[in-house]
Amino acid sequence: MEGEIRELIDAALAAKGLDAVAVTVEHPADESHGDYATNAALVAAKRLGANPRALAEDLVAQMAGKSPNIESIEVAGPGFINFHIARSFFAEAVANARAKGDAYGTNDTRKGQEILFEYTSPNLWKPLHVGNLVGNIVGESVSRLFEAEGATLRRINYPSDIGLTVAKGVWGLKKTGGDPEDINAIGEAYRVGNEAYETDETAKTEIEAVNRALYAGDDEGLKALRERGLRTSHRHLMELCRMLGTSFDLEIRESEVSDIGTELVRTHTGDVFVESNGAVVFPGEQYGLHTRVFLNSQGLPTYEAKDLGNFARKERAYPHWTHSYIVTGGEQREYFMVLFEAMRRVFPDTADKILAHIPTGFLTLTTGKMSSRKGNVLTAESLLASLMEEVEKRATESRAENLASLVEEVAVGALKYQILRQAAGQDIVFDKERALSLEGDSGPYLMYAHARMSSIEEKAAAAGMHAGTDAPEVPYALERFLYRFPEVVLRAGHECAPHHLVVYLTELASRFNAFYAVEKIVDDGDPYAPYKLSLTKAARVVLRNGLALLGIAAPERM
């Protein structure tokens, strides 16, 4: 509908000799003012030197009667134009949602795009940190939004399995004597190794020696210990990804691309990279950025060099890609600005393609930001386990047949909602009580609304009641909001911002609950009951599809 209104506005402005006028078309905060509003007359009046309200009246006269979907158009205030949608449009939107089902809300704006989408990508020598958890949840939702827009997604995980971080863990495990099959022992070994590296020069020298030996692969004992720890960590990672609804098309490990990245840097030293104090760097200052080291003074590749190798590996696997996105913490913005500049010079065929970083924020509790370098680390597993334990306590009256599965779904939904409700790159303060609330502004609130809709449909079916199309003269508030779903999906995908969808679905659930509180749906004596059932079915389609885009389950019973 927004597109149709924009076309009317453009045609009316063109009749005034104005083309390519940037105007807003949005939903008024007060729905009594209309379903859409535009500032077109205010913007155009400045260019024409005209009175805004008089111009608005003229534009309204030109647009009136041009669309059967618009009931009326009026001028408000100094020259705003408000559009009231026809009753028939809302009823058609309800029918359209039901008819399209799982496809409702999708579009083809990214059709033809092949997207390399890298996210999660943890350090494999420690439990999955909540920062990686945030990256997984944001990445999974954005990737689903891209698919809803018609793109072909190549989900890629790039875990770290070599380098100084792993060396700290291997050294630490030798010191602690921990079991490499125990994920908690691995996490503790990394903490011990990192602390020693930062405070003890002898330990630092030993850890750097372990790092060189692991790169060389010439110490069988260290090599075997590293591999056992990696298997343990990777097993836990895959179980968490299963819970979170993520599966990858390709996994590339740092150890696979270290040599590739090193060779690329050496090959391009002199034209892209330069030698500096025994290291090889990218002179970012030449491009308004900052200089970064790609090969250190020991000749070993840094993350930057390995990222070059990682990109080469991805391009070899998917040579026809058009867009490449990497989801990581917002603190790495400048890192990726330098990396992408270097990549475009090493890989000149990327000049016409999209390289982008999607930033995520920090997740904190009331105790503040958490770090795996210190003893106050909160792992992804422990956070989810805590949520599942609390959900199980509250699920004593559930009618669900598979309670264990529901407990997991609700815990995951609660966590995802709290992370995705924040705008891209903003920090997240996680509150367990708020996350598990059924009173609104939470994942369980949306899931419970879906279960309630399912229950209503079950009751209607048992009563032999069928959905109908005979609608009352005045549209319900739920109808006046439901039809916006496709445009919200479009905006969320365009901006890589799932929070728009979270806000919309929360309001949708609120409107449905308000509708349900005053309207009896399964009622043989109400001539509009079949239409109310149709509206309920349409709302369930929208809520289910929206939850799927967030990666949250839509249970039929809770």
XYZ file of C-alpha atoms in Angstrom:
558
model
C 0.000 0.000 0.000
C 2.854 2.377 0.777
C 4.215 1.863 -2.742
C 0.823 2.632 -4.273
C 0.575 5.877 -2.276
C 4.084 6.892 -3.305
C 3.127 6.396 -6.951
C 0.116 8.686 -6.506
C 2.295 11.320 -4.858
C 4.987 11.091 -7.547
C 2.386 11.465 -10.312
C 0.829 14.492 -8.619
C 4.234 16.138 -8.139
C 5.242 15.339 -11.710
C 2.153 17.221 -12.883
C 3.670 20.236 -11.110
C 6.943 19.732 -12.954
C 8.721 18.146 -9.987
C 10.610 14.869 -10.265
C 12.632 12.872 -7.732
C 11.293 14.682 -4.672
C 12.382 12.942 -1.465
C 9.270 12.739 0.708
C 8.226 10.647 3.676
C 5.244 8.305 3.713
C 4.588 6.963 7.189
C 1.921 5.810 9.607
C 0.602 8.587 11.879
C 1.066 7.889 15.586
C -2.631 8.688 16.044
C -4.640 6.449 13.708
C -7.566 8.851 13.793
C -5.399 11.039 11.554
C -5.329 8.341 8.892
C -3.456 5.207 7.917
C -0.654 7.023 6.074
C 0.643 10.580 6.052
C 3.105 12.447 3.841
C 5.082 15.690 3.984
C 5.120 15.930 0.169
C 3.451 19.349 0.019
C 5.790 20.813 2.639
C 8.872 19.629 0.754
C 7.597 20.579 -2.695
C 6.422 24.016 -1.558
C 9.998 25.019 -0.764
C 11.100 24.182 -4.304
C 8.124 25.902 -5.906
C 8.018 28.871 -3.568
C 4.349 28.075 -2.921
C 2.093 28.079 0.111
C 2.352 24.528 1.596
C -1.306 24.173 2.581
C -2.568 25.497 -0.748
C -0.228 23.134 -2.575
C -1.440 20.264 -0.377
C -5.049 21.007 -1.341
C -4.043 20.973 -4.997
C -2.186 17.654 -4.655
C -5.147 16.100 -2.856
C -7.455 17.162 -5.692
C -5.145 15.469 -8.206
C -4.908 12.213 -6.194
C -8.572 11.918 -5.182
C -10.429 8.991 -6.741
C -7.307 7.528 -8.354
C -7.186 4.398 -6.149
C -10.045 2.134 -5.020
C -7.956 1.263 -1.962
C -8.091 4.823 -0.614
C -11.324 5.986 0.964
C -10.362 9.626 1.503
C -7.437 12.051 1.477
C -7.319 15.187 3.590
C -5.016 18.068 4.429
C -3.903 18.569 8.023
C -2.034 21.342 9.819
C 0.370 23.457 7.757
C 0.262 21.072 4.793
C 0.504 17.436 5.784
C -1.588 15.039 3.717
C -3.373 12.122 5.419
C -4.677 9.025 3.643
C -7.540 6.871 4.957
C -7.585 3.337 3.536
C -10.854 1.835 2.277
C -12.614 -0.812 4.383
C -12.375 -3.336 1.550
C -8.560 -3.121 1.562
C -8.313 -4.394 5.135
C -10.598 -7.343 4.411
C -8.545 -8.178 1.316
C -5.337 -8.026 3.383
C -6.815 -10.543 5.843
C -7.741 -12.866 2.991
C -4.327 -12.362 1.369
C -2.466 -13.305 4.546
C -4.450 -16.504 4.890
C -4.104 -17.390 1.215
C -0.337 -16.894 1.078
C 0.360 -18.623 4.364
C 4.084 -19.160 4.909
C 4.862 -16.911 1.926
C 3.031 -13.909 3.369
C 5.470 -11.061 3.983
C 8.088 -12.228 1.504
C 9.295 -10.115 -1.417
C 11.791 -10.345 -4.267
C 13.944 -7.263 -3.615
C 17.067 -9.421 -3.228
C 16.232 -11.907 -5.959
C 19.408 -12.814 -7.855
C 21.706 -12.003 -4.933
C 24.026 -14.730 -3.641
C 25.099 -13.720 -0.164
C 28.112 -14.998 1.767
C 26.917 -14.636 5.348
C 29.478 -15.226 8.088
C 28.381 -15.279 11.716
C 28.921 -16.960 15.117
C 32.621 -17.724 14.412
C 33.820 -18.409 17.977
C 37.184 -19.239 19.477
C 37.105 -23.020 19.647
C 39.293 -23.270 22.719
C 36.728 -22.177 25.255
C 32.959 -22.382 25.836
C 30.849 -20.260 23.523
C 30.880 -16.752 24.935
C 27.734 -14.666 25.113
C 29.254 -12.311 22.538
C 29.294 -15.146 20.003
C 25.767 -16.001 21.123
C 24.608 -12.473 20.275
C 26.333 -12.725 16.888
C 24.620 -16.026 16.167
C 21.161 -14.763 17.103
C 21.459 -11.495 15.161
C 23.087 -13.246 12.214
C 20.463 -15.974 12.026
C 17.610 -13.467 12.007
C 19.202 -11.176 9.398
C 20.001 -14.166 7.177
C 16.345 -15.244 7.356
C 15.226 -11.730 6.476
C 17.502 -11.812 3.417
C 16.006 -15.147 2.369
C 12.519 -13.686 2.782
C 13.604 -11.061 0.243
C 14.557 -13.721 -2.301
C 18.327 -13.969 -1.775
C 20.338 -17.181 -1.873
C 22.155 -17.480 1.463
C 25.479 -19.209 2.072
C 25.756 -19.482 5.849
C 29.387 -19.647 6.930
C 31.029 -20.264 10.285
C 34.675 -19.216 10.726
C 35.855 -20.523 14.110
C 39.327 -19.863 15.480
C 41.295 -23.078 16.037
C 44.879 -21.769 15.822
C 46.796 -18.770 17.092
C 47.765 -17.177 20.375
C 44.326 -17.639 21.956
C 44.470 -21.404 21.395
C 48.089 -21.503 22.540
C 47.069 -19.880 25.841
C 44.439 -22.585 26.323
C 46.760 -25.472 25.466
C 49.459 -24.106 27.780
C 46.852 -23.567 30.498
C 45.519 -27.103 30.197
C 48.998 -28.520 30.644
C 49.367 -26.399 33.789
C 45.970 -27.213 35.290
C 45.934 -30.865 34.269
C 42.318 -30.448 33.204
C 40.378 -32.947 31.107
C 40.299 -31.898 27.421
C 36.919 -33.641 27.142
C 35.431 -31.207 29.697
C 34.306 -27.884 28.228
C 34.514 -26.171 31.628
C 38.106 -27.373 32.085
C 38.935 -25.927 28.679
C 37.428 -22.589 29.638
C 39.370 -22.520 32.891
C 42.586 -23.433 31.043
C 42.146 -20.454 28.735
C 41.538 -18.138 31.692
C 44.684 -19.395 33.432
C 46.758 -19.119 30.246
C 45.567 -15.623 29.444
C 46.186 -14.352 32.958
C 49.687 -15.841 32.966
C 50.445 -14.351 29.538
C 49.525 -10.871 30.780
C 51.341 -11.028 34.147
C 54.265 -13.467 33.871
C 57.093 -12.898 31.349
C 58.324 -16.497 31.636
C 54.849 -17.835 30.968
C 54.474 -15.409 28.067
C 57.643 -16.759 26.472
C 56.445 -20.347 26.965
C 53.018 -19.608 25.465
C 54.569 -17.953 22.416
C 56.724 -21.049 21.973
C 53.582 -23.217 22.154
C 51.991 -20.961 19.535
C 54.931 -21.403 17.135
C 54.931 -25.163 17.713
C 51.201 -25.415 16.981
C 51.628 -23.484 13.745
C 54.575 -25.705 12.770
C 52.737 -28.875 13.815
C 56.004 -30.501 14.890
C 55.103 -31.305 18.520
C 52.822 -34.345 18.548
C 51.890 -33.940 22.218
C 50.770 -30.332 21.857
C 49.081 -31.138 18.559
C 47.064 -33.996 20.094
C 46.047 -31.897 23.111
C 44.890 -29.068 20.866
C 42.852 -31.422 18.688
C 41.117 -33.060 21.681
C 40.151 -29.683 23.090
C 38.907 -28.496 19.710
C 36.684 -31.563 19.319
C 35.126 -30.946 22.728
C 34.493 -27.272 22.051
C 33.127 -27.916 18.580
C 30.717 -30.568 19.866
C 29.275 -28.083 22.347
C 29.089 -25.390 19.659
C 27.070 -27.628 17.344
C 24.628 -28.522 20.122
C 24.065 -24.843 20.872
C 23.558 -24.104 17.179
C 20.953 -26.864 17.072
C 19.094 -25.246 19.976
C 19.325 -21.856 18.274
C 18.073 -23.175 14.926
C 21.294 -22.575 13.026
C 23.020 -24.829 10.522
C 25.926 -23.785 8.333
C 26.573 -24.477 4.672
C 30.313 -24.129 5.126
C 32.714 -24.100 8.058
C 36.192 -22.692 7.515
C 38.736 -22.910 10.316
C 41.583 -20.477 10.803
C 44.128 -23.300 10.490
C 42.865 -23.941 6.950
C 43.514 -20.398 5.788
C 46.658 -19.327 7.666
C 49.000 -20.405 4.871
C 46.674 -18.997 2.193
C 46.561 -15.612 3.919
C 50.306 -15.576 4.497
C 50.991 -16.286 0.838
C 48.563 -13.580 -0.291
C 50.288 -10.993 1.903
C 53.760 -11.998 0.729
C 52.648 -11.986 -2.915
C 51.287 -8.455 -2.567
C 54.054 -7.015 -0.415
C 55.284 -4.000 -2.339
C 52.030 -3.162 -4.125
C 49.415 -3.518 -1.355
C 51.423 -4.219 1.807
C 54.743 -2.828 3.020
C 57.447 -4.027 5.400
C 57.752 -2.147 8.688
C 60.087 -2.969 11.573
C 60.288 -6.617 10.590
C 56.521 -6.966 10.127
C 54.309 -6.615 7.036
C 51.527 -4.029 7.310
C 48.741 -2.451 5.305
C 49.378 1.332 5.217
C 45.818 2.373 5.978
C 46.734 6.055 6.445
C 47.077 6.327 2.685
C 43.331 5.666 2.444
C 42.155 7.716 5.424
C 42.211 4.678 7.711
C 44.806 3.286 10.115
C 47.723 0.917 9.581
C 47.338 -2.717 10.624
C 49.819 -5.589 10.872
C 49.134 -8.592 8.602
C 52.338 -10.582 9.315
C 54.000 -10.064 12.673
C 57.747 -9.778 13.295
C 57.936 -13.558 13.732
C 56.501 -14.042 10.247
C 53.214 -15.426 11.601
C 49.863 -14.332 10.144
C 47.641 -12.074 12.246
C 43.833 -12.195 12.218
C 43.984 -9.778 9.299
C 46.045 -12.092 7.097
C 43.931 -15.080 8.041
C 40.803 -13.105 7.152
C 42.271 -12.629 3.669
C 42.756 -16.387 3.436
C 39.247 -16.943 4.743
C 37.834 -14.696 2.031
C 39.822 -16.528 -0.659
C 38.427 -19.815 0.627
C 34.845 -18.498 0.582
C 35.246 -17.130 -2.926
C 36.586 -20.450 -4.142
C 33.560 -22.250 -2.671
C 31.016 -19.742 -4.018
C 32.527 -17.928 -7.029
C 29.258 -16.266 -8.086
C 28.619 -14.375 -4.841
C 27.319 -10.799 -5.040
C 27.317 -9.700 -1.390
C 29.480 -10.629 1.590
C 28.417 -9.868 5.172
C 30.260 -10.525 8.429
C 28.451 -10.301 11.774
C 30.698 -9.411 14.727
C 30.941 -6.944 17.608
C 30.547 -3.241 16.935
C 34.015 -2.602 18.394
C 35.451 -4.140 15.199
C 34.024 -1.505 12.840
C 37.396 0.128 12.124
C 39.082 -3.257 11.800
C 36.737 -4.187 8.976
C 37.085 -0.823 7.279
C 40.819 -1.511 6.956
C 40.335 -5.175 6.084
C 37.804 -4.442 3.325
C 40.098 -1.793 1.819
C 42.953 -4.302 1.741
C 40.664 -7.001 0.327
C 39.526 -4.787 -2.539
C 43.170 -4.285 -3.530
C 44.177 -7.916 -3.189
C 40.967 -9.076 -4.919
C 40.186 -6.400 -7.542
C 37.111 -8.318 -8.771
C 35.346 -7.275 -5.532
C 35.172 -3.645 -6.684
C 31.569 -3.958 -7.875
C 30.426 -6.219 -5.057
C 29.216 -5.489 -1.534
C 31.496 -6.094 1.459
C 29.773 -5.214 4.727
C 30.069 -5.582 8.475
C 26.920 -5.976 10.586
C 27.773 -4.804 14.122
C 26.425 -6.301 17.324
C 26.445 -4.905 20.852
C 27.648 -6.294 24.181
C 25.320 -8.367 26.318
C 25.537 -7.502 29.996
C 23.832 -8.465 33.229
C 23.405 -6.277 36.284
C 27.042 -7.106 37.152
C 28.208 -5.438 33.943
C 30.127 -6.541 30.864
C 31.528 -10.067 30.934
C 34.886 -11.304 29.662
C 36.309 -14.804 29.235
C 39.680 -13.360 30.219
C 38.459 -12.952 33.782
C 36.714 -15.155 36.296
C 33.277 -13.560 35.905
C 32.585 -15.104 32.500
C 29.041 -16.127 31.644
C 28.959 -18.742 28.912
C 26.187 -19.226 26.392
C 25.521 -22.674 27.795
C 25.195 -21.468 31.378
C 22.864 -18.621 30.363
C 20.566 -20.947 28.420
C 20.697 -23.585 31.162
C 19.652 -20.970 33.713
C 16.736 -19.887 31.522
C 15.614 -23.471 30.900
C 15.689 -24.222 34.612
C 13.471 -21.232 35.336
C 11.080 -22.046 32.470
C 10.708 -25.600 33.744
C 9.717 -24.296 37.189
C 6.982 -22.177 35.596
C 5.682 -24.854 33.230
C 3.806 -26.970 35.783
C 0.400 -26.186 34.251
C 1.418 -26.569 30.621
C -0.757 -28.732 28.351
C 2.085 -29.330 25.903
C 2.680 -32.959 25.001
C 6.456 -32.598 24.710
C 7.275 -30.464 27.722
C 11.062 -30.789 27.446
C 10.987 -29.476 23.879
C 8.693 -26.602 24.878
C 10.972 -25.622 27.768
C 13.901 -25.358 25.361
C 11.867 -23.392 22.819
C 10.607 -20.889 25.408
C 14.080 -20.378 26.894
C 15.579 -19.788 23.454
C 12.683 -17.525 22.449
C 13.076 -15.479 25.631
C 16.781 -14.994 24.987
C 16.413 -14.174 21.295
C 13.694 -11.596 21.878
C 15.762 -9.682 24.435
C 18.743 -9.590 22.072
C 16.831 -8.771 18.886
C 14.679 -6.058 20.452
C 17.715 -3.747 20.499
C 18.685 -1.743 17.421
C 21.677 -3.062 15.501
C 24.943 -2.493 17.335
C 23.360 -1.346 20.593
C 24.350 -2.968 23.875
C 21.909 -5.352 25.546
C 21.076 -5.509 29.233
C 19.627 -8.945 29.886
C 16.965 -9.241 32.573
C 15.827 -12.817 33.211
C 12.522 -11.876 34.827
C 11.593 -9.540 32.000
C 12.722 -12.074 29.405
C 10.397 -14.779 30.777
C 7.380 -12.570 31.448
C 4.032 -13.416 29.846
C 2.773 -9.874 30.348
C 4.291 -8.290 27.238
C 7.568 -7.140 25.701
C 9.026 -10.642 25.743
C 9.473 -13.712 23.590
C 7.144 -15.876 25.711
C 4.454 -13.180 25.385
C 4.522 -13.549 21.602
C 4.686 -17.346 21.803
C 1.724 -17.435 24.189
C -0.289 -15.175 21.875
C 0.331 -17.635 19.048
C -0.737 -20.552 21.248
C -3.920 -18.659 22.181
C -4.735 -18.104 18.495
C -4.199 -21.813 17.846
C -6.510 -22.691 20.723
C -9.250 -20.451 19.330
C -8.966 -22.140 15.947
C -9.214 -25.549 17.623
C -12.373 -24.520 19.457
C -13.889 -23.153 16.266
C -13.124 -26.365 14.398
C -14.656 -28.444 17.208
C -17.790 -26.286 17.026
C -18.008 -26.745 13.252
C -17.393 -23.060 12.633
C -15.689 -21.854 9.431
C -13.921 -18.604 8.592
C -15.939 -16.096 6.600
C -15.592 -12.848 4.647
C -18.642 -10.857 5.819
C -16.881 -8.037 7.678
C -18.368 -5.309 9.894
C -18.472 -1.784 8.488
C -15.719 -0.456 10.751
C -12.379 -2.315 10.633
C -10.947 -3.657 13.872
C -7.771 -2.070 15.262
C -6.066 -5.415 14.658
C -6.911 -5.205 10.945
C -5.530 -1.694 10.692
C -2.171 -3.019 11.831
C -1.951 -6.541 10.406
C -1.537 -5.473 6.764
C 1.720 -3.617 7.588
C 3.679 -6.860 8.043
C 5.183 -7.039 4.515
C 6.478 -3.464 4.691
C 8.010 -4.134 8.129
C 9.802 -7.201 6.757
C 11.050 -5.110 3.850
C 12.413 -2.408 6.142
C 13.988 -4.855 8.592
C 15.769 -6.661 5.766
C 16.886 -3.476 4.037
C 18.362 -2.061 7.249
C 19.650 -5.419 8.613
C 17.598 -4.527 11.675
C 15.392 -7.289 13.175
C 14.295 -4.950 15.986
C 11.733 -3.398 13.614
C 10.089 -6.811 13.392
C 10.234 -7.299 17.172
C 8.471 -3.980 17.751
C 5.813 -4.795 15.152
C 5.067 -8.303 16.451
C 4.808 -7.088 20.034
C 2.214 -4.501 19.013
C 0.410 -7.094 16.871
C 0.146 -9.482 19.833
C -1.052 -6.629 22.033
C -3.767 -5.696 19.538
C -4.853 -9.298 19.214
C -5.128 -9.687 22.983
C -7.156 -6.475 23.182
C -9.378 -7.768 20.343
C -9.840 -11.112 22.105
C -10.664 -9.421 25.411
C -13.760 -7.697 23.996
C -14.800 -9.879 21.057
C -16.269 -13.377 21.400
C -14.965 -15.247 18.385
C -16.610 -18.682 18.589
C -20.240 -17.514 18.769
C -23.053 -19.003 16.661
C -25.249 -15.985 17.339
C -22.814 -13.381 15.992
C -23.055 -12.818 12.207
C -19.496 -11.482 12.209
C -18.006 -14.408 14.155
C -16.776 -16.156 10.960
C -14.933 -12.985 9.963
C -13.435 -12.672 13.426
C -12.178 -16.247 13.015
C -10.720 -15.324 9.620
C -8.943 -12.355 11.205
C -7.602 -14.600 13.981
C -6.267 -17.050 11.410
C -4.600 -14.205 9.483
C -3.052 -12.830 12.668
C -1.648 -16.274 13.451
C -0.088 -16.461 9.978
C 1.587 -13.107 10.514
C 2.783 -13.900 14.030
C 4.083 -17.337 13.012
C 5.922 -15.952 9.981
C 7.365 -13.076 11.999
C 8.580 -15.366 14.772
C 10.196 -17.612 12.169
C 12.156 -14.628 10.825
C 13.417 -13.995 14.359
C 14.321 -17.655 14.762
C 11.729 -18.115 17.524
C 9.382 -21.110 17.698
C 5.618 -20.643 17.424
C 4.132 -23.346 19.696
C 0.485 -24.311 19.350
C 0.209 -25.067 23.056
C 1.905 -23.614 26.118
